[in-house]
Amino acid sequence: MLTNPYYVGDLVQNRSTTVSVTSKKRRQDEQEDQIIVKDTYEAIISRDVFNAVQQQLKIRTKFITAPKKHLFTNILFCSDCGKGMWYRSNRKDYVCGNYARHGKKACSSHSIKEDLLKDTVLTDIQKLVKEIYQEQYVKQIEAQSKKSKQSLQKQLDKVEKQVNIIKGRKRKYITMLAEEIITQEEYREIVEANNIEIKALVEKKTDLLTAMASEKTVDNIELLK
């Protein structure tokens, strides 16, 4: 009503046009494209009053509080209408810019304290950093475990190779005994020495297998964390 020239008796054409022939929506035309025919109707209010109102509207529009740029400016938006939130320094909070400019007809009255936003963001960042460090720690443990298992496997392969060499020697000594190259007493001494060596290697193999099993257990525990 405050901006409609009909109330001073003017006829305004081309105020809006349809978007398309298949749509009922209309878009507002530019003011310079409008056709105004003055004094077409009987005026309801005087032109002086109407002009004074237009002047007041322009003045008030100039003094609407603009949003102040702050920490969350341009990244904080209203969950109801999607418009940007404005920072209010006197209250240290953010309000819906749509509500601040146009009132209840545009959006509801709600706000959020800046301190609460800071605490929330800091908590999320700390949680993310903790997860990153934990992931790096797990990767480090996995790398160390892999290196350790590779070393254990090399030692195990070496032990098994040594056992097979000794067993090969025992077979050779049996042939030497059969061909009377060595005596029964020499054979017993050699075999006894070989058996002692094999026993020590078997004990070492058992320790290596136990260590490898422990590494697998550590891997499983890390995966469950």
Short mmCIF file of N, CA, C and O in Angstrom, two decimals, residues 22-98:
data_model
loop_
_atom_site.label_atom_id
_atom_site.label_comp_id
_atom_site.label_asym_id
_atom_site.label_seq_id
_atom_site.Cartn_x
_atom_site.Cartn_y
_atom_site.Cartn_z
N THR A 22 3.65 -21.26 -19.86
CA THR A 22 3.28 -22.47 -19.11
C THR A 22 3.36 -22.25 -17.60
O THR A 22 3.10 -23.17 -16.83
N SER A 23 3.71 -21.03 -17.19
CA SER A 23 3.87 -20.77 -15.77
C SER A 23 3.00 -19.60 -15.34
O SER A 23 2.81 -18.64 -16.09
N LYS A 24 2.50 -19.68 -14.09
CA LYS A 24 1.70 -18.60 -13.54
C LYS A 24 2.56 -17.58 -12.80
O LYS A 24 2.07 -16.54 -12.36
N LYS A 25 3.82 -17.89 -12.66
CA LYS A 25 4.72 -16.97 -11.95
C LYS A 25 4.97 -15.71 -12.78
O LYS A 25 5.01 -15.76 -14.01
N ARG A 26 5.16 -14.59 -12.06
CA ARG A 26 5.42 -13.31 -12.73
C ARG A 26 6.70 -12.70 -12.16
O ARG A 26 7.03 -12.92 -11.00
N ARG A 27 7.39 -11.96 -12.99
CA ARG A 27 8.58 -11.28 -12.53
C ARG A 27 8.38 -9.77 -12.61
O ARG A 27 7.68 -9.27 -13.50
N GLN A 28 9.02 -9.07 -11.70
CA GLN A 28 8.88 -7.62 -11.61
C GLN A 28 9.72 -6.96 -12.72
O GLN A 28 10.89 -7.28 -12.90
N ASP A 29 9.09 -6.05 -13.47
CA ASP A 29 9.81 -5.34 -14.53
C ASP A 29 10.57 -4.15 -13.95
O ASP A 29 10.25 -3.64 -12.86
N GLU A 30 11.58 -3.72 -14.68
CA GLU A 30 12.36 -2.55 -14.26
C GLU A 30 11.47 -1.31 -14.28
O GLU A 30 10.56 -1.18 -15.11
N GLN A 31 11.74 -0.37 -13.37
CA GLN A 31 10.91 0.81 -13.23
C GLN A 31 10.92 1.67 -14.50
O GLN A 31 9.89 2.27 -14.87
N GLU A 32 12.05 1.69 -15.21
CA GLU A 32 12.12 2.52 -16.42
C GLU A 32 11.29 1.95 -17.56
O GLU A 32 10.97 2.65 -18.53
N ASP A 33 10.90 0.68 -17.45
CA ASP A 33 10.08 0.05 -18.49
C ASP A 33 8.58 0.22 -18.23
O ASP A 33 7.75 -0.13 -19.06
N GLN A 34 8.24 0.74 -17.06
CA GLN A 34 6.83 0.89 -16.69
C GLN A 34 6.21 2.13 -17.36
O GLN A 34 6.90 3.12 -17.61
N ILE A 35 4.93 2.02 -17.66
CA ILE A 35 4.18 3.15 -18.25
C ILE A 35 3.22 3.69 -17.19
O ILE A 35 2.38 2.95 -16.66
N ILE A 36 3.38 4.97 -16.83
CA ILE A 36 2.55 5.58 -15.78
C ILE A 36 1.62 6.63 -16.41
O ILE A 36 2.08 7.56 -17.08
N VAL A 37 0.34 6.43 -16.19
CA VAL A 37 -0.67 7.40 -16.65
C VAL A 37 -1.24 8.06 -15.40
O VAL A 37 -1.98 7.43 -14.64
N LYS A 38 -0.92 9.32 -15.18
CA LYS A 38 -1.31 10.01 -13.95
C LYS A 38 -2.78 10.44 -13.98
O LYS A 38 -3.36 10.69 -15.04
N ASP A 39 -3.34 10.49 -12.75
CA ASP A 39 -4.71 10.98 -12.52
C ASP A 39 -5.75 10.20 -13.33
O ASP A 39 -6.72 10.76 -13.85
N THR A 40 -5.57 8.91 -13.46
CA THR A 40 -6.54 8.07 -14.17
C THR A 40 -7.73 7.76 -13.27
O THR A 40 -8.87 7.68 -13.74
N TYR A 41 -7.47 7.58 -12.00
CA TYR A 41 -8.53 7.27 -11.03
C TYR A 41 -8.69 8.42 -10.04
O TYR A 41 -7.86 9.33 -9.99
N GLU A 42 -9.74 8.30 -9.22
CA GLU A 42 -9.93 9.29 -8.15
C GLU A 42 -8.95 8.97 -7.04
O GLU A 42 -8.86 7.84 -6.58
N ALA A 43 -8.17 9.95 -6.63
CA ALA A 43 -7.13 9.73 -5.63
C ALA A 43 -7.73 9.43 -4.26
O ALA A 43 -8.73 10.04 -3.86
N ILE A 44 -7.16 8.46 -3.56
CA ILE A 44 -7.58 8.13 -2.20
C ILE A 44 -6.76 8.93 -1.19
O ILE A 44 -7.27 9.35 -0.15
N ILE A 45 -5.48 9.14 -1.51
CA ILE A 45 -4.63 9.98 -0.67
C ILE A 45 -4.01 11.04 -1.57
O ILE A 45 -3.91 10.86 -2.80
N SER A 46 -3.57 12.14 -0.97
CA SER A 46 -2.99 13.21 -1.77
C SER A 46 -1.59 12.83 -2.25
O SER A 46 -0.89 12.03 -1.63
N ARG A 47 -1.19 13.45 -3.37
CA ARG A 47 0.12 13.15 -3.94
C ARG A 47 1.24 13.62 -3.00
O ARG A 47 2.31 13.00 -2.94
N ASP A 48 1.02 14.71 -2.29
CA ASP A 48 2.03 15.21 -1.37
C ASP A 48 2.33 14.19 -0.25
O ASP A 48 3.48 13.95 0.11
N VAL A 49 1.24 13.61 0.29
CA VAL A 49 1.40 12.60 1.35
C VAL A 49 2.13 11.37 0.81
O VAL A 49 3.04 10.83 1.43
N PHE A 50 1.72 10.95 -0.39
CA PHE A 50 2.34 9.77 -1.02
C PHE A 50 3.83 10.00 -1.26
O PHE A 50 4.67 9.14 -0.97
N ASN A 51 4.20 11.17 -1.78
CA ASN A 51 5.59 11.49 -2.04
C ASN A 51 6.40 11.56 -0.74
O ASN A 51 7.57 11.16 -0.70
N ALA A 52 5.76 12.11 0.32
CA ALA A 52 6.44 12.20 1.61
C ALA A 52 6.74 10.80 2.16
O ALA A 52 7.81 10.55 2.73
N VAL A 53 5.78 9.88 1.95
CA VAL A 53 5.97 8.49 2.40
C VAL A 53 7.12 7.83 1.64
O VAL A 53 7.96 7.13 2.22
N GLN A 54 7.17 8.07 0.32
CA GLN A 54 8.25 7.49 -0.49
C GLN A 54 9.61 7.99 -0.02
O GLN A 54 10.60 7.24 0.01
N GLN A 55 9.65 9.29 0.34
CA GLN A 55 10.90 9.88 0.80
C GLN A 55 11.34 9.25 2.13
O GLN A 55 12.53 8.96 2.33
N GLN A 56 10.38 9.04 3.03
CA GLN A 56 10.69 8.42 4.32
C GLN A 56 11.18 6.98 4.15
O GLN A 56 12.10 6.53 4.84
N LEU A 57 10.57 6.27 3.19
CA LEU A 57 11.00 4.89 2.93
C LEU A 57 12.45 4.85 2.44
O LEU A 57 13.22 3.97 2.83
N LYS A 58 12.81 5.79 1.59
CA LYS A 58 14.18 5.85 1.10
C LYS A 58 15.16 6.14 2.24
O LYS A 58 16.23 5.55 2.34
N ILE A 59 14.78 7.08 3.12
CA ILE A 59 15.65 7.45 4.25
C ILE A 59 15.84 6.27 5.19
O ILE A 59 16.96 5.95 5.61
N ARG A 60 14.74 5.56 5.51
CA ARG A 60 14.84 4.43 6.43
C ARG A 60 15.63 3.28 5.83
O ARG A 60 16.34 2.57 6.54
N THR A 61 15.49 3.09 4.55
CA THR A 61 16.23 2.02 3.88
C THR A 61 17.73 2.26 3.98
O THR A 61 18.52 1.33 4.16
N LYS A 62 18.13 3.55 3.88
CA LYS A 62 19.55 3.88 3.95
C LYS A 62 20.15 3.54 5.31
O LYS A 62 21.32 3.23 5.42
N PHE A 63 19.32 3.61 6.36
CA PHE A 63 19.85 3.42 7.71
C PHE A 63 19.57 2.05 8.29
O PHE A 63 19.73 1.83 9.48
N ILE A 64 19.20 1.06 7.45
CA ILE A 64 19.05 -0.31 7.94
C ILE A 64 20.41 -0.84 8.33
O ILE A 64 21.37 -0.70 7.58
N THR A 65 20.51 -1.42 9.49
CA THR A 65 21.79 -1.92 9.98
C THR A 65 22.32 -3.00 9.07
O THR A 65 21.66 -4.01 8.84
N ALA A 66 23.49 -2.79 8.54
CA ALA A 66 24.11 -3.78 7.65
C ALA A 66 24.85 -4.83 8.48
O ALA A 66 25.25 -4.56 9.61
N PRO A 67 25.01 -6.02 7.94
CA PRO A 67 25.73 -7.05 8.69
C PRO A 67 27.20 -6.69 8.84
O PRO A 67 27.82 -6.22 7.91
N LYS A 68 27.73 -6.93 10.04
CA LYS A 68 29.14 -6.66 10.28
C LYS A 68 29.94 -7.92 9.99
O LYS A 68 29.57 -9.01 10.39
N LYS A 69 31.04 -7.74 9.30
CA LYS A 69 31.89 -8.89 8.99
C LYS A 69 32.57 -9.36 10.27
O LYS A 69 33.12 -8.58 11.02
N HIS A 70 32.51 -10.67 10.49
CA HIS A 70 33.12 -11.24 11.68
C HIS A 70 33.62 -12.63 11.36
O HIS A 70 33.70 -13.03 10.20
N LEU A 71 33.97 -13.40 12.42
CA LEU A 71 34.64 -14.69 12.26
C LEU A 71 33.87 -15.65 11.34
O LEU A 71 34.46 -16.31 10.49
N PHE A 72 32.55 -15.72 11.50
CA PHE A 72 31.75 -16.68 10.73
C PHE A 72 30.95 -16.03 9.60
O PHE A 72 30.05 -16.65 9.05
N THR A 73 31.28 -14.79 9.26
CA THR A 73 30.59 -14.11 8.16
C THR A 73 30.85 -14.85 6.85
O THR A 73 31.98 -15.25 6.57
N ASN A 74 29.78 -15.04 6.07
CA ASN A 74 29.82 -15.71 4.76
C ASN A 74 29.97 -17.23 4.84
O ASN A 74 30.03 -17.89 3.80
N ILE A 75 30.04 -17.79 6.05
CA ILE A 75 30.10 -19.25 6.17
C ILE A 75 29.01 -19.79 7.10
O ILE A 75 28.89 -21.00 7.25
N LEU A 76 28.23 -18.88 7.68
CA LEU A 76 27.15 -19.28 8.59
C LEU A 76 25.81 -18.90 7.98
O LEU A 76 25.60 -17.75 7.62
N PHE A 77 24.91 -19.88 7.84
CA PHE A 77 23.63 -19.65 7.18
C PHE A 77 22.47 -20.15 8.04
O PHE A 77 22.61 -21.13 8.79
N CYS A 78 21.34 -19.48 7.90
CA CYS A 78 20.14 -19.83 8.65
C CYS A 78 19.62 -21.20 8.21
O CYS A 78 19.48 -21.46 7.01
N SER A 79 19.30 -22.07 9.17
CA SER A 79 18.82 -23.41 8.83
C SER A 79 17.37 -23.39 8.35
O SER A 79 16.91 -24.35 7.74
N ASP A 80 16.64 -22.30 8.62
CA ASP A 80 15.23 -22.22 8.23
C ASP A 80 15.05 -21.66 6.81
O ASP A 80 14.33 -22.24 6.01
N CYS A 81 15.72 -20.54 6.53
CA CYS A 81 15.51 -19.90 5.22
C CYS A 81 16.74 -19.95 4.31
O CYS A 81 16.65 -19.64 3.12
N GLY A 82 17.90 -20.33 4.87
CA GLY A 82 19.10 -20.45 4.05
C GLY A 82 19.87 -19.16 3.85
O GLY A 82 20.91 -19.16 3.19
N LYS A 83 19.38 -18.05 4.39
CA LYS A 83 20.06 -16.77 4.23
C LYS A 83 21.24 -16.66 5.21
O LYS A 83 21.30 -17.36 6.21
N GLY A 84 22.16 -15.74 4.91
CA GLY A 84 23.33 -15.56 5.76
C GLY A 84 22.97 -15.01 7.14
O GLY A 84 22.02 -14.25 7.29
N MET A 85 23.75 -15.43 8.14
CA MET A 85 23.55 -14.93 9.50
C MET A 85 24.37 -13.67 9.70
O MET A 85 25.50 -13.55 9.20
N TRP A 86 23.81 -12.71 10.44
CA TRP A 86 24.47 -11.44 10.71
C TRP A 86 25.00 -11.40 12.14
O TRP A 86 24.34 -11.86 13.07
N TYR A 87 26.20 -10.81 12.29
CA TYR A 87 26.79 -10.70 13.62
C TYR A 87 26.32 -9.43 14.31
O TYR A 87 26.28 -8.36 13.71
N ARG A 88 25.93 -9.56 15.59
CA ARG A 88 25.52 -8.43 16.40
C ARG A 88 26.55 -8.24 17.51
O ARG A 88 26.64 -9.05 18.44
N SER A 89 27.36 -7.17 17.39
CA SER A 89 28.45 -6.97 18.33
C SER A 89 27.96 -6.68 19.75
O SER A 89 28.63 -7.04 20.72
N ASN A 90 26.80 -6.03 19.88
CA ASN A 90 26.29 -5.69 21.21
C ASN A 90 25.82 -6.93 21.97
O ASN A 90 25.80 -6.96 23.20
N ARG A 91 25.44 -7.98 21.22
CA ARG A 91 24.97 -9.22 21.86
C ARG A 91 25.97 -10.36 21.69
O ARG A 91 25.81 -11.41 22.30
N LYS A 92 26.99 -10.15 20.82
CA LYS A 92 28.01 -11.17 20.53
C LYS A 92 27.37 -12.48 20.06
O LYS A 92 27.72 -13.57 20.52
N ASP A 93 26.42 -12.33 19.14
CA ASP A 93 25.79 -13.52 18.56
C ASP A 93 25.44 -13.26 17.11
O ASP A 93 25.66 -12.16 16.58
N TYR A 94 24.93 -14.27 16.44
CA TYR A 94 24.54 -14.18 15.03
C TYR A 94 23.04 -14.37 14.92
O TYR A 94 22.46 -15.25 15.57
N VAL A 95 22.41 -13.53 14.10
CA VAL A 95 20.97 -13.62 13.88
C VAL A 95 20.72 -13.82 12.38
O VAL A 95 21.57 -13.50 11.55
N CYS A 96 19.54 -14.31 12.04
CA CYS A 96 19.18 -14.50 10.64
C CYS A 96 19.11 -13.14 9.94
O CYS A 96 18.38 -12.25 10.37
N GLY A 97 19.87 -12.97 8.87
CA GLY A 97 19.88 -11.70 8.14
C GLY A 97 18.55 -11.40 7.50
O GLY A 97 18.15 -10.23 7.38
N ASN A 98 17.82 -12.45 7.11
CA ASN A 98 16.50 -12.27 6.51
C ASN A 98 15.52 -11.70 7.53
O ASN A 98 14.75 -10.79 7.23
#
